[in-house]
C-alpha atoms as one frame of an Amber mdcrd trajectory, in Angstrom:
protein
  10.448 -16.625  -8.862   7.233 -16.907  -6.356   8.312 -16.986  -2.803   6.650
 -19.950  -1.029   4.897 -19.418   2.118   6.315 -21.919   4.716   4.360 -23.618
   7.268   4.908 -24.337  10.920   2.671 -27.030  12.481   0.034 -26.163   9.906
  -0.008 -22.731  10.247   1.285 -20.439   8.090   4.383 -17.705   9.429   3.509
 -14.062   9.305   4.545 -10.721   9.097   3.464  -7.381  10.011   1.518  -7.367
   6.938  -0.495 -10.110   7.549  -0.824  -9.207  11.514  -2.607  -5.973  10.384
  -4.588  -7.736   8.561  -5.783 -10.423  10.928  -5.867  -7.912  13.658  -8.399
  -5.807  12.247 -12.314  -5.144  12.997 -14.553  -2.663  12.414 -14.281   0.356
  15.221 -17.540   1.255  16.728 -15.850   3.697  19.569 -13.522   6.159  18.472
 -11.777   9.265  20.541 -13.943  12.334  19.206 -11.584  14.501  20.584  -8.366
  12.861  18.239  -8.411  14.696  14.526  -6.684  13.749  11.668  -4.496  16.756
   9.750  -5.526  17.213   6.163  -1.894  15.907   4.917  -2.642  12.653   6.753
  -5.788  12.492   5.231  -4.391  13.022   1.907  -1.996  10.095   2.652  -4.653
   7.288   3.207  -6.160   8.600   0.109  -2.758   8.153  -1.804  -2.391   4.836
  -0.628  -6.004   3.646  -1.205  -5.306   4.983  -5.236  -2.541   2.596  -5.096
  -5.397  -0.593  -5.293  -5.999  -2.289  -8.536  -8.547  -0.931 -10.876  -9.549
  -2.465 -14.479  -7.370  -1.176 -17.357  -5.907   1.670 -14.852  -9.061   3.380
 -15.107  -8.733   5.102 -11.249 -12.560   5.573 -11.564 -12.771   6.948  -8.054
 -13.503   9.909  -6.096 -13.460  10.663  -2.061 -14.967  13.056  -0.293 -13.534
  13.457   3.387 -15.817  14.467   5.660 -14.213  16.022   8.391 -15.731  19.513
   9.592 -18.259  19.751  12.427 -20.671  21.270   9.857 -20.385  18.675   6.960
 -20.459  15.658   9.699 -23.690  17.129  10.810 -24.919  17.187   7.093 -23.888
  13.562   6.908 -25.634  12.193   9.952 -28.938  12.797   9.461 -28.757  10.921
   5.980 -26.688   8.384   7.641 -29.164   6.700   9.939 -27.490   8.961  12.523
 -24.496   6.280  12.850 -22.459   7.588  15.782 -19.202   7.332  13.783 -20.102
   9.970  11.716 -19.478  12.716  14.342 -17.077  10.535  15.968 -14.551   9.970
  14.112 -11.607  11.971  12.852 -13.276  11.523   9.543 -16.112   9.891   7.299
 -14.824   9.181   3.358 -17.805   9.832   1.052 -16.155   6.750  -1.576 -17.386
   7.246  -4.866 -16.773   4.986  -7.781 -17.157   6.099 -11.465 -18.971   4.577
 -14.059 -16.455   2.733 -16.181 -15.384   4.748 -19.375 -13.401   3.893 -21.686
 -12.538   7.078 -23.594 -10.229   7.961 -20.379  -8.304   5.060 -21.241  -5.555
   6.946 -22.730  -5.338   9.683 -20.517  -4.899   7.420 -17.784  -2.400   5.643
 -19.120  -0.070   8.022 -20.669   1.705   8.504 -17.479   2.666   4.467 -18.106
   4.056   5.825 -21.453   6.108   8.597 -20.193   7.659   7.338 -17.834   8.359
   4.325 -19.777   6.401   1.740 -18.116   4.048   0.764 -21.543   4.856   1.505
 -25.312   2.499   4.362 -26.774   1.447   1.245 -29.100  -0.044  -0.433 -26.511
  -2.490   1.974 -25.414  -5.197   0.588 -28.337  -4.590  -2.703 -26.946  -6.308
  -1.700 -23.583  -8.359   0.708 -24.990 -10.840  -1.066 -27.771 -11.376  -4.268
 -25.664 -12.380  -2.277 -22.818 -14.958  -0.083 -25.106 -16.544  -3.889 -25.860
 -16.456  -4.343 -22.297 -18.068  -1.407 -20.909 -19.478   0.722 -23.253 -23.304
  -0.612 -24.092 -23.666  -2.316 -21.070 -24.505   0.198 -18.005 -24.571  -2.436
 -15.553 -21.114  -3.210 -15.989 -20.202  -0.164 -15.961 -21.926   0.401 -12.329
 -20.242  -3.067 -11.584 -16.936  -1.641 -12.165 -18.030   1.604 -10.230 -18.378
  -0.466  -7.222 -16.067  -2.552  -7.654 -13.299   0.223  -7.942 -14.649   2.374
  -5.041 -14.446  -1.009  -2.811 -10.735  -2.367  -3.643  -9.636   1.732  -2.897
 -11.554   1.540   0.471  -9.956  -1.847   1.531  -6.632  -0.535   0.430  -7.432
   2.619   2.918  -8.780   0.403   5.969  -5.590  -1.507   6.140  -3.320   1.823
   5.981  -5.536   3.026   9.008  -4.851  -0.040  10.686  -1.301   0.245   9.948
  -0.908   3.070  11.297  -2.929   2.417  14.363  -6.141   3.995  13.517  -9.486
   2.434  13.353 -12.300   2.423  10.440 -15.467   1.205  10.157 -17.397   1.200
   6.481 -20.620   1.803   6.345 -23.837   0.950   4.035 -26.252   1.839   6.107
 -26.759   5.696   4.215 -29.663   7.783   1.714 -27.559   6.892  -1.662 -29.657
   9.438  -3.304 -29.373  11.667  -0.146 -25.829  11.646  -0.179 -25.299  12.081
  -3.860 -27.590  15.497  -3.265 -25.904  17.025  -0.514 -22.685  16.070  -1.252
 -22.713  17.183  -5.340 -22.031  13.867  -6.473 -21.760  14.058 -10.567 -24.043
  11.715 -12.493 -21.450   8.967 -13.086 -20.689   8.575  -9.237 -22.243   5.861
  -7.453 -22.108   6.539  -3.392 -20.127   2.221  -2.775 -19.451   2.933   0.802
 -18.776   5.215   3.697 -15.798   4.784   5.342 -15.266   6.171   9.169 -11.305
   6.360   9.909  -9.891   7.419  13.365  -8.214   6.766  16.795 -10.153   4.328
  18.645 -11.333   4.395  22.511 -11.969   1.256  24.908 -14.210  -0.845  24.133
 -14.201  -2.126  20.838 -14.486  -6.034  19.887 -11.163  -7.647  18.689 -11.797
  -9.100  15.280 -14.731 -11.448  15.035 -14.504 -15.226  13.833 -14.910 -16.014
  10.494 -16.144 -19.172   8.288 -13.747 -22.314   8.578 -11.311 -22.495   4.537
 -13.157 -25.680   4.303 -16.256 -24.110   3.930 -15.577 -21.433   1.585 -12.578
 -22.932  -0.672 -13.100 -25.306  -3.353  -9.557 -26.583  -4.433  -9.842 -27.809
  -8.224
């Protein structure tokens, strides 16, 4: 049964989901004197592996920046971006180039706990050789892809629990791949700056009207 979102005077009614959601911008002042413990980091990870990926490939990798001595690595190739050192910490997200051997590994936790019949794992498997396995570009697609969906997963748990996050393009892909010991199936999507905020950030800018970006068919 889908649940049916009801509307009051043309709006629709929310929930704490939704508020986070709305309620969110990207931080530009964070507390640099607020850190994050390493089990908390490992939690917005956990939650960002939760996101969607294309047959369950989890092709995704992130690097937490969060020492004084691997921020200051980061910066330089970073166009300096005061987040870096600011905040509690700077993800490094990496998506994978899509493979489709890894299809079964990945899924055999489906099997055992008796989510997918062993059968089934073909079924997912030889389409998405077709899909991905001649064509590098969509494999990088998927890469990016992949490495995005995770990060947005991880910028709402930040918000959710009160912290703020700011992703980041502006970075030396190759740079960052270097230092950082990226393999060569990584692709560098995004950077993504998580932490408590200070004074002085904007509230969540306006955004095109529906009408402009919907087309109902």
């Amino acid at each position: 049964m889908t649940e049916e979102i009801t509307m009051t005077n043309g709006h629709a009614m929310t929930n704490a989901v939704i508020e986070c959601i709305l309620s969110r911008s990207a931080a530009k002042y964070y507390d640099p004197s607020a850190t994050l413990s390493d089990d908390q980091i490992r939690e917005l990870v956990r939650i960002g592996t939760t996101a969607p990926t294309s047959f369950h490939l989890q092709n995704w990798r992130f690097i937490a920046v969060r020492t004084p001595e691997a921020k200051a690595r980061l910066k330089p190739i970073a166009w300096n971006q005061p987040p870096i050192t600011e905040a509690a910490v700077t993800f490094i997200i990496c998506g994978q180039l899509a493979d489709s051997s890894v299809i079964p590994e990945r899924l055999a936790p489906l099997v055992e706990a008796g989510i997918m019949p062993a059968t089934m794992v073909p079924d997912w498997e030889i389409p998405a050789r077709g899909l991905y396995l001649e064509y590098p570009q969509r494999q990088r697609d998927e890469a990016v892809r992949s490495g995005a969906i995770g990060a947005t997963a991880m910028i709402y748990a930040a918000r959710s629990l009160g912290l703020g996050s700011t992703p980041m393009i502006g970075f030396d892909a190759e740079a960052v791949a270097r230092e950082f010991g990226l393999a060569e199936n990584e692709v560098p999507v995004m950077l993504l700056s998580v932490g408590a905020e200070r004074p002085g950030n904007w509230p969540q800018k306006p955004r095109r009207p529906v009408a402009e970006v919907l087309d109902l068919v």
